[in-house]
CSV table of C-alpha atoms and ligand atoms in Angstrom, one decimal:
chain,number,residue,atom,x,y,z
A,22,UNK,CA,0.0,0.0,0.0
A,23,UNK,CA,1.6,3.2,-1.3
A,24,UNK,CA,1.7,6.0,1.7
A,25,UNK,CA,1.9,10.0,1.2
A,26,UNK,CA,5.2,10.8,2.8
A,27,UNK,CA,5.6,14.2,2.6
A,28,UNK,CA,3.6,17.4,1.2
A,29,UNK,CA,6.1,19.2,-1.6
A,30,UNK,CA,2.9,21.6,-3.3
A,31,UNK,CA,-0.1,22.9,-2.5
A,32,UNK,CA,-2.8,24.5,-4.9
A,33,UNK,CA,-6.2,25.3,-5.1
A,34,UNK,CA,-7.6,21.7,-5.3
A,35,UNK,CA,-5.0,19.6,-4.7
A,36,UNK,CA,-2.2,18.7,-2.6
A,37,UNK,CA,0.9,16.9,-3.7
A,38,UNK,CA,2.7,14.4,-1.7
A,39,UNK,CA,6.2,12.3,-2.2
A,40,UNK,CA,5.7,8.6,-1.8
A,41,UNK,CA,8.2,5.5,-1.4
A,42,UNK,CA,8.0,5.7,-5.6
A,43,UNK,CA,11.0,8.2,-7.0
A,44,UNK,CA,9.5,8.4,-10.3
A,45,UNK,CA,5.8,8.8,-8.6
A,46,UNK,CA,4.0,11.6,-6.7
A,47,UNK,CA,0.4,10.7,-4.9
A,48,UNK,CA,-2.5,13.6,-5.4
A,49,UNK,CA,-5.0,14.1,-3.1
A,50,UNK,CA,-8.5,15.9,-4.1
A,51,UNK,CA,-9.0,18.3,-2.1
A,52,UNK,CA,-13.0,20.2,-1.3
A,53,UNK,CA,-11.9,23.5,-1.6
A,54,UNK,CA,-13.0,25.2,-4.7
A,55,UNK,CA,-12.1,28.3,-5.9
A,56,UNK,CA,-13.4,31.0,-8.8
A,57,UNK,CA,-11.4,34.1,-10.3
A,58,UNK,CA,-8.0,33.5,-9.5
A,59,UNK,CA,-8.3,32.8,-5.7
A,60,UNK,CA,-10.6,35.4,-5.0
A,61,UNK,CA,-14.1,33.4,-4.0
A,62,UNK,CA,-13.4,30.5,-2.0
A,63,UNK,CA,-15.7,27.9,-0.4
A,64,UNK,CA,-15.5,24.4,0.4
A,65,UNK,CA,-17.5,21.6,-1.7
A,66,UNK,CA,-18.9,19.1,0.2
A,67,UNK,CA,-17.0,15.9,-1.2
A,68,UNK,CA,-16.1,17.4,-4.4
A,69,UNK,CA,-12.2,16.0,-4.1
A,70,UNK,CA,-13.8,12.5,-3.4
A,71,UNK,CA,-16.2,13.1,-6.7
A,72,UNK,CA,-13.2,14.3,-8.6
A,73,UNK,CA,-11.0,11.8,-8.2
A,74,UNK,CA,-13.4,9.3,-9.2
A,75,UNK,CA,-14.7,11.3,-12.2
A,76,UNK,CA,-11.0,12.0,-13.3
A,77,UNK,CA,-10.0,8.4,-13.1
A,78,UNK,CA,-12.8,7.0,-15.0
A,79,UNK,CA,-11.6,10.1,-17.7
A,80,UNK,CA,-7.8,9.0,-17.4
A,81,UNK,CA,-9.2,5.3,-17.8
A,82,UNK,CA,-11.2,6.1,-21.2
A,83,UNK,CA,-8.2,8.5,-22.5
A,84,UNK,CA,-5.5,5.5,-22.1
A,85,UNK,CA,-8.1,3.1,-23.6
A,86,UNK,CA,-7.1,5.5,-26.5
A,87,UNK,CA,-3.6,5.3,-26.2
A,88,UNK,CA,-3.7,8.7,-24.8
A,89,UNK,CA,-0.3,9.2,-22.7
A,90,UNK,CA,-1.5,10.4,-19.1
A,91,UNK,CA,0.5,11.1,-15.9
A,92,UNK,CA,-2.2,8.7,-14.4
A,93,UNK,CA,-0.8,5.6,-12.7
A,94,UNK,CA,-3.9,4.4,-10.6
A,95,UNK,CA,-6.2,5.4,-8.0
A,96,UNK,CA,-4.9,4.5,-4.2
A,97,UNK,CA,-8.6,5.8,-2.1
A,98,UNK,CA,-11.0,7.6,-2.4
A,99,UNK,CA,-9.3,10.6,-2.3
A,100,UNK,CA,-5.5,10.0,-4.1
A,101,UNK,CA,-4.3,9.4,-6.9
A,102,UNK,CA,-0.7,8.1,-7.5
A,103,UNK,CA,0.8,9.9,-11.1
A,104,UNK,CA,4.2,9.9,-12.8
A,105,UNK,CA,6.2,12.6,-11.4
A,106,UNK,CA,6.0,15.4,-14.2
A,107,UNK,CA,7.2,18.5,-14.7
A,108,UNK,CA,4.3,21.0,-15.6
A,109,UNK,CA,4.7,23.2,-18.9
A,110,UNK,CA,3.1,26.5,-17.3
A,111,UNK,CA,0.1,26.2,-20.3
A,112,UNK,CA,-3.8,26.2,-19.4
A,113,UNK,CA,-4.6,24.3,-22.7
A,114,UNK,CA,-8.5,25.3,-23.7
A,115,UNK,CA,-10.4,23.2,-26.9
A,116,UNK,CA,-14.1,25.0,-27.1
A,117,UNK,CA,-16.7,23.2,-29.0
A,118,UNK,CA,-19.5,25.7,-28.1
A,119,UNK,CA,-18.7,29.6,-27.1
A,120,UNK,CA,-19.0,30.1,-23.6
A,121,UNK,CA,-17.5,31.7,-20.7
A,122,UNK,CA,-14.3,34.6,-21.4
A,123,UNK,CA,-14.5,33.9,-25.0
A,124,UNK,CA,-18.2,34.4,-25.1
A,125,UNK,CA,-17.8,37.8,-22.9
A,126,UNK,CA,-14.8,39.4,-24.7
A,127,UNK,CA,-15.9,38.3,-27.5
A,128,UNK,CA,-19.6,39.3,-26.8
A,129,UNK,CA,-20.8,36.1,-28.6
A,130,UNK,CA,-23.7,34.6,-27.1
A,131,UNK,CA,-23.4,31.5,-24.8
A,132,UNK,CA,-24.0,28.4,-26.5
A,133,UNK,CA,-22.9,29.3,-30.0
A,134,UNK,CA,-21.5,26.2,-31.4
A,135,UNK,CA,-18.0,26.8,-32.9
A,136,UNK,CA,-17.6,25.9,-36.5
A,137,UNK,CA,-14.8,24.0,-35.2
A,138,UNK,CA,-12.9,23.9,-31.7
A,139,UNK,CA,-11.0,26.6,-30.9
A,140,UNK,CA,-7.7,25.9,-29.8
A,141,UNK,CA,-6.3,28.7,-26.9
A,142,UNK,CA,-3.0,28.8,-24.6
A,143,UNK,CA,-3.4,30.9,-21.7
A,144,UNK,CA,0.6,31.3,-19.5
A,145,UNK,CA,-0.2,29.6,-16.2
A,146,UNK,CA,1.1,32.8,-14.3
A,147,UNK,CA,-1.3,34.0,-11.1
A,148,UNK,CA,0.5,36.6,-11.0
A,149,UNK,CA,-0.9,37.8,-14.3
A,150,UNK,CA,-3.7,36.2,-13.9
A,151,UNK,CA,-3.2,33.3,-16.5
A,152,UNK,CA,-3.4,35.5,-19.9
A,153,UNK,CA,-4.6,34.3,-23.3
A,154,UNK,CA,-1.3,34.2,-25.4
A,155,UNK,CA,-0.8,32.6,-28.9
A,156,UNK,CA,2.1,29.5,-29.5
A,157,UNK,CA,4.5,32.5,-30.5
A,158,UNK,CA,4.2,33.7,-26.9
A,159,UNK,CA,4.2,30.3,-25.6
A,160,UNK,CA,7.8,29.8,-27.1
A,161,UNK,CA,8.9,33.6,-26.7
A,162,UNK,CA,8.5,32.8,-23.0
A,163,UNK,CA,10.1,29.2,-23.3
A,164,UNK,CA,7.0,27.9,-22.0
A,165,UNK,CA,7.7,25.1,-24.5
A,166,UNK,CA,9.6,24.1,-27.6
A,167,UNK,CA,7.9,24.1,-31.3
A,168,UNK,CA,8.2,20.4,-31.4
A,169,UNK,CA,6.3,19.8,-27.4
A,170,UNK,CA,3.9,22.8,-28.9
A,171,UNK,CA,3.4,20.3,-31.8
A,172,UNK,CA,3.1,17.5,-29.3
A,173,UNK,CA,0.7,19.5,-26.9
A,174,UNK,CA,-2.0,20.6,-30.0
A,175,UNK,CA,-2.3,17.2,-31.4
A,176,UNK,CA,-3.0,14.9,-28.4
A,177,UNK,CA,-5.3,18.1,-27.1
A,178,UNK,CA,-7.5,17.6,-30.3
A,179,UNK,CA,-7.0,13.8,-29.8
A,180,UNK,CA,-8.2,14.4,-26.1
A,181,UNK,CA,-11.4,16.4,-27.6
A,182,UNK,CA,-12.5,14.0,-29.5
A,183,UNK,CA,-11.8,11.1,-27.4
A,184,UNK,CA,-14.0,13.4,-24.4
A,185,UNK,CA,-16.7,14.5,-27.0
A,186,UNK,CA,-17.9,10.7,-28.2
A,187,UNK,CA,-17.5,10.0,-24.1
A,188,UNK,CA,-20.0,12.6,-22.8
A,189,UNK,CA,-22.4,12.2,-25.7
A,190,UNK,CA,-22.7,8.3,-24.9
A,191,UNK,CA,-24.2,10.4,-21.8
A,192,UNK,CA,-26.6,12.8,-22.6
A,193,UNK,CA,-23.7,15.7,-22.0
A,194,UNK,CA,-22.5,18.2,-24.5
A,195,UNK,CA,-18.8,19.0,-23.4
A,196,UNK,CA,-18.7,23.1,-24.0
A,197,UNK,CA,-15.3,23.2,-23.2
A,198,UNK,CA,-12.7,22.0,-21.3
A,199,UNK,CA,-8.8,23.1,-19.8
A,200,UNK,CA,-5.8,20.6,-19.6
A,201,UNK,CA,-2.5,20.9,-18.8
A,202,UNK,CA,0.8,18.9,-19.5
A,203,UNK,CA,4.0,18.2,-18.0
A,204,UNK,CA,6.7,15.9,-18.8
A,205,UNK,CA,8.0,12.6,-17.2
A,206,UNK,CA,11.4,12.5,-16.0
A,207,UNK,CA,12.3,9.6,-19.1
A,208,UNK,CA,11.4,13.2,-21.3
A,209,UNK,CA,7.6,12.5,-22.5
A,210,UNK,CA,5.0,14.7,-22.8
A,211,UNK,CA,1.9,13.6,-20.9
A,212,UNK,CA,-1.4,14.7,-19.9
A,213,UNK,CA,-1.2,15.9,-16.1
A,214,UNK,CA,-3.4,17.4,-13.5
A,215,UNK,CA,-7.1,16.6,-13.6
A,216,UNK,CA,-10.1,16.6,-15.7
A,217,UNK,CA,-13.6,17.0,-14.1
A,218,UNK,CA,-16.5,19.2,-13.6
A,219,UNK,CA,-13.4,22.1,-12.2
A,220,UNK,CA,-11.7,22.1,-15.3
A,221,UNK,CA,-14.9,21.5,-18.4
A,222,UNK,CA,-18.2,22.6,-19.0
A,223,UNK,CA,-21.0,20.0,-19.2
A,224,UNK,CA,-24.1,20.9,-20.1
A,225,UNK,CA,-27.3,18.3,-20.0
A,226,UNK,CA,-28.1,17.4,-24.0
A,227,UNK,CA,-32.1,18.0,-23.2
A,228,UNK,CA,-32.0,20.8,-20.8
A,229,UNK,CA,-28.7,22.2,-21.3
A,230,UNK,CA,-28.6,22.3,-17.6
A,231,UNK,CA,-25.2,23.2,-16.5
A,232,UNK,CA,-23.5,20.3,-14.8
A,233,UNK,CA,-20.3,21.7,-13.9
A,234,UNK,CA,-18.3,24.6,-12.1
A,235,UNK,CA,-20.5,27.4,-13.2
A,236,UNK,CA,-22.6,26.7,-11.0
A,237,UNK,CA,-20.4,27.6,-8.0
A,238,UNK,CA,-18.8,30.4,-10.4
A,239,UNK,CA,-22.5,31.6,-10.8
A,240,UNK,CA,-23.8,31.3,-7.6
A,241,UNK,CA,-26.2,28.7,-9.4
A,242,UNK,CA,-27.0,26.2,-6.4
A,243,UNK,CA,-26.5,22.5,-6.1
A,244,UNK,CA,-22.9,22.0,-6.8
A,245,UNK,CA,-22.6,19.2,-5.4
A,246,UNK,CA,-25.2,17.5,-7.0
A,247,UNK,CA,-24.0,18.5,-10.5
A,248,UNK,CA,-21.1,16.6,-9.9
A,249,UNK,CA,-22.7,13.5,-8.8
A,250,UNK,CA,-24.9,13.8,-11.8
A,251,UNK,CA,-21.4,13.9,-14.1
A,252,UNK,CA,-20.0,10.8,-12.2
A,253,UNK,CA,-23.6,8.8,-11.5
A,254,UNK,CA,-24.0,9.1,-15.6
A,255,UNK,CA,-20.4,8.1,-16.5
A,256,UNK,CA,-20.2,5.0,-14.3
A,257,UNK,CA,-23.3,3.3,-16.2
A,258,UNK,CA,-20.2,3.4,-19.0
A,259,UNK,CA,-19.1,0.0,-19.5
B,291,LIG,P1,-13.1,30.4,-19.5
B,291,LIG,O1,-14.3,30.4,-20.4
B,291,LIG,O2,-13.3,31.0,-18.2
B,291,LIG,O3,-11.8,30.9,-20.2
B,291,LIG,O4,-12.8,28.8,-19.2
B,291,LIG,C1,-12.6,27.9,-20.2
B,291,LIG,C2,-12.5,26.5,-19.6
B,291,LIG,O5,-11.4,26.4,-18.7
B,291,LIG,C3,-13.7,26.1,-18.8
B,291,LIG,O6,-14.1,24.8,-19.0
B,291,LIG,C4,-13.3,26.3,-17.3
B,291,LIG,C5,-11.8,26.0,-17.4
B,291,LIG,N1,-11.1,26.8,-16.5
B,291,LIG,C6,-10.2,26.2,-15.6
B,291,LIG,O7,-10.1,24.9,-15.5
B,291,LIG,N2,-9.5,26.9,-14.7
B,291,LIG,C7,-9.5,28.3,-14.8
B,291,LIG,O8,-8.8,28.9,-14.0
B,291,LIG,C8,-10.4,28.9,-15.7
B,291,LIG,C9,-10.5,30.4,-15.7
B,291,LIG,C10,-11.1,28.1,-16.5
């Protein structure tokens, strides 16, 4: 039984611990949520519990697909041991439908569908509160080489259609989503961090209900139980 030996990080979400593994790290889920860089917090009753298990079913489906993840397997209900990675400081977005900053800076209304998904790179910074850049600022900042750029836009589209096929198998239309990457210490790029109703947009197919973060962003009520909605609908996968 893999034990968490000693906290090296903190974010948001998430802790990250060392464990008895030198090329492995164990994540634990946290409940605190927060929205606008930092600036409204709250806790989510069980959402790091509902996270891990939504975002190892996702990691599950992605490697099904030969879809290189940082994922390893999941230790309880609350950690997740991963491939020790070093993160490219990219927030990856794919959008399928307009929503969210685009829609506002843009002033495009909510739920326009994109004639095709819209690829975006925003520099994980806090400081500057994560600006949209293009892959010419990514590699001005040596964020990332052309080639991992390359590397980084292909397996994201891969990812998008992989996700898109998942969620319609369950009555969800997946908006949009934000992924980021890291690489392993053997020099591969992989898929890190998390996917789940913190980092996508899901909206109900029939209702177009929103089944995600929004509704903690929005003040919409029922957080909670949009999540167990997204992980009650994507365990009746086989
Ligand atoms: P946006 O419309 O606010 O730019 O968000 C695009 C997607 O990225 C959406 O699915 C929510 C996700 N996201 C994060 O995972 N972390 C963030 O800090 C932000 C702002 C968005």
């Amino acid at each position: 039984m893999m034990e968490k030996l000693q906290m090296i990080y903190e974010g948001k979400a998430k802790q990250l611990y060392t464990c008895e593994r030198e090329d492995a790290l164990i994540i634990h889920y946290k409940d605190d949520a927060t929205a606008f860089n930092g600036v409204k917090k709250a806790q989510i009753e069980h959402k790091g519990e509902l996270n891990n298990a939504i975002s190892t079913i996702i990691f599950n489906a992605l490697h099904k697909h030969d879809i290189p993840t940082h994922y390893i397997e999941t230790l309880n209900n609350r950690d997740q041991l991963c491939h020790k990675v070093k993160i490219i400081p990219l927030e990856v977005i794919i959008r399928n439908l307009i929503a969210g900053s685009m829609a506002k800076r843009l002033d495009i209304k909510e739920g326009t569908p994109a004639p095709r998904p819209i690829y975006e790179l925003c520099y994980k910074n806090d400081d500057l509160g994560d600006p949209l850049i293009n892959e010419d600022h990514a590699f001005a900042l040596g964020a990332a080489s052309e080639e991992d750029l390359a590397t980084i836009k292909k397996l994201t589209l891969e990812i998008n259609r992989v996700l898109i096929d998942l969620f319609d198998k369950i009555g969800i239309i997946l908006v949009d989503f934000k992924i980021e990457f890291g690489r392993t210490l053997d020099g591969r790029i992989v898929l890190a961090d998390e996917i789940s109703p913190d980092t996508c947009r899901f909206w109900d197919k029939e209702t177009r209900k929103k089944l995600d973060k929004d509704r903690f962003r929005r003040d919409l009520g029922n957080v909670e139980d949009a999540y167990q909605e997204i992980l009650k609908r994507l365990s009746t996968l086989k």
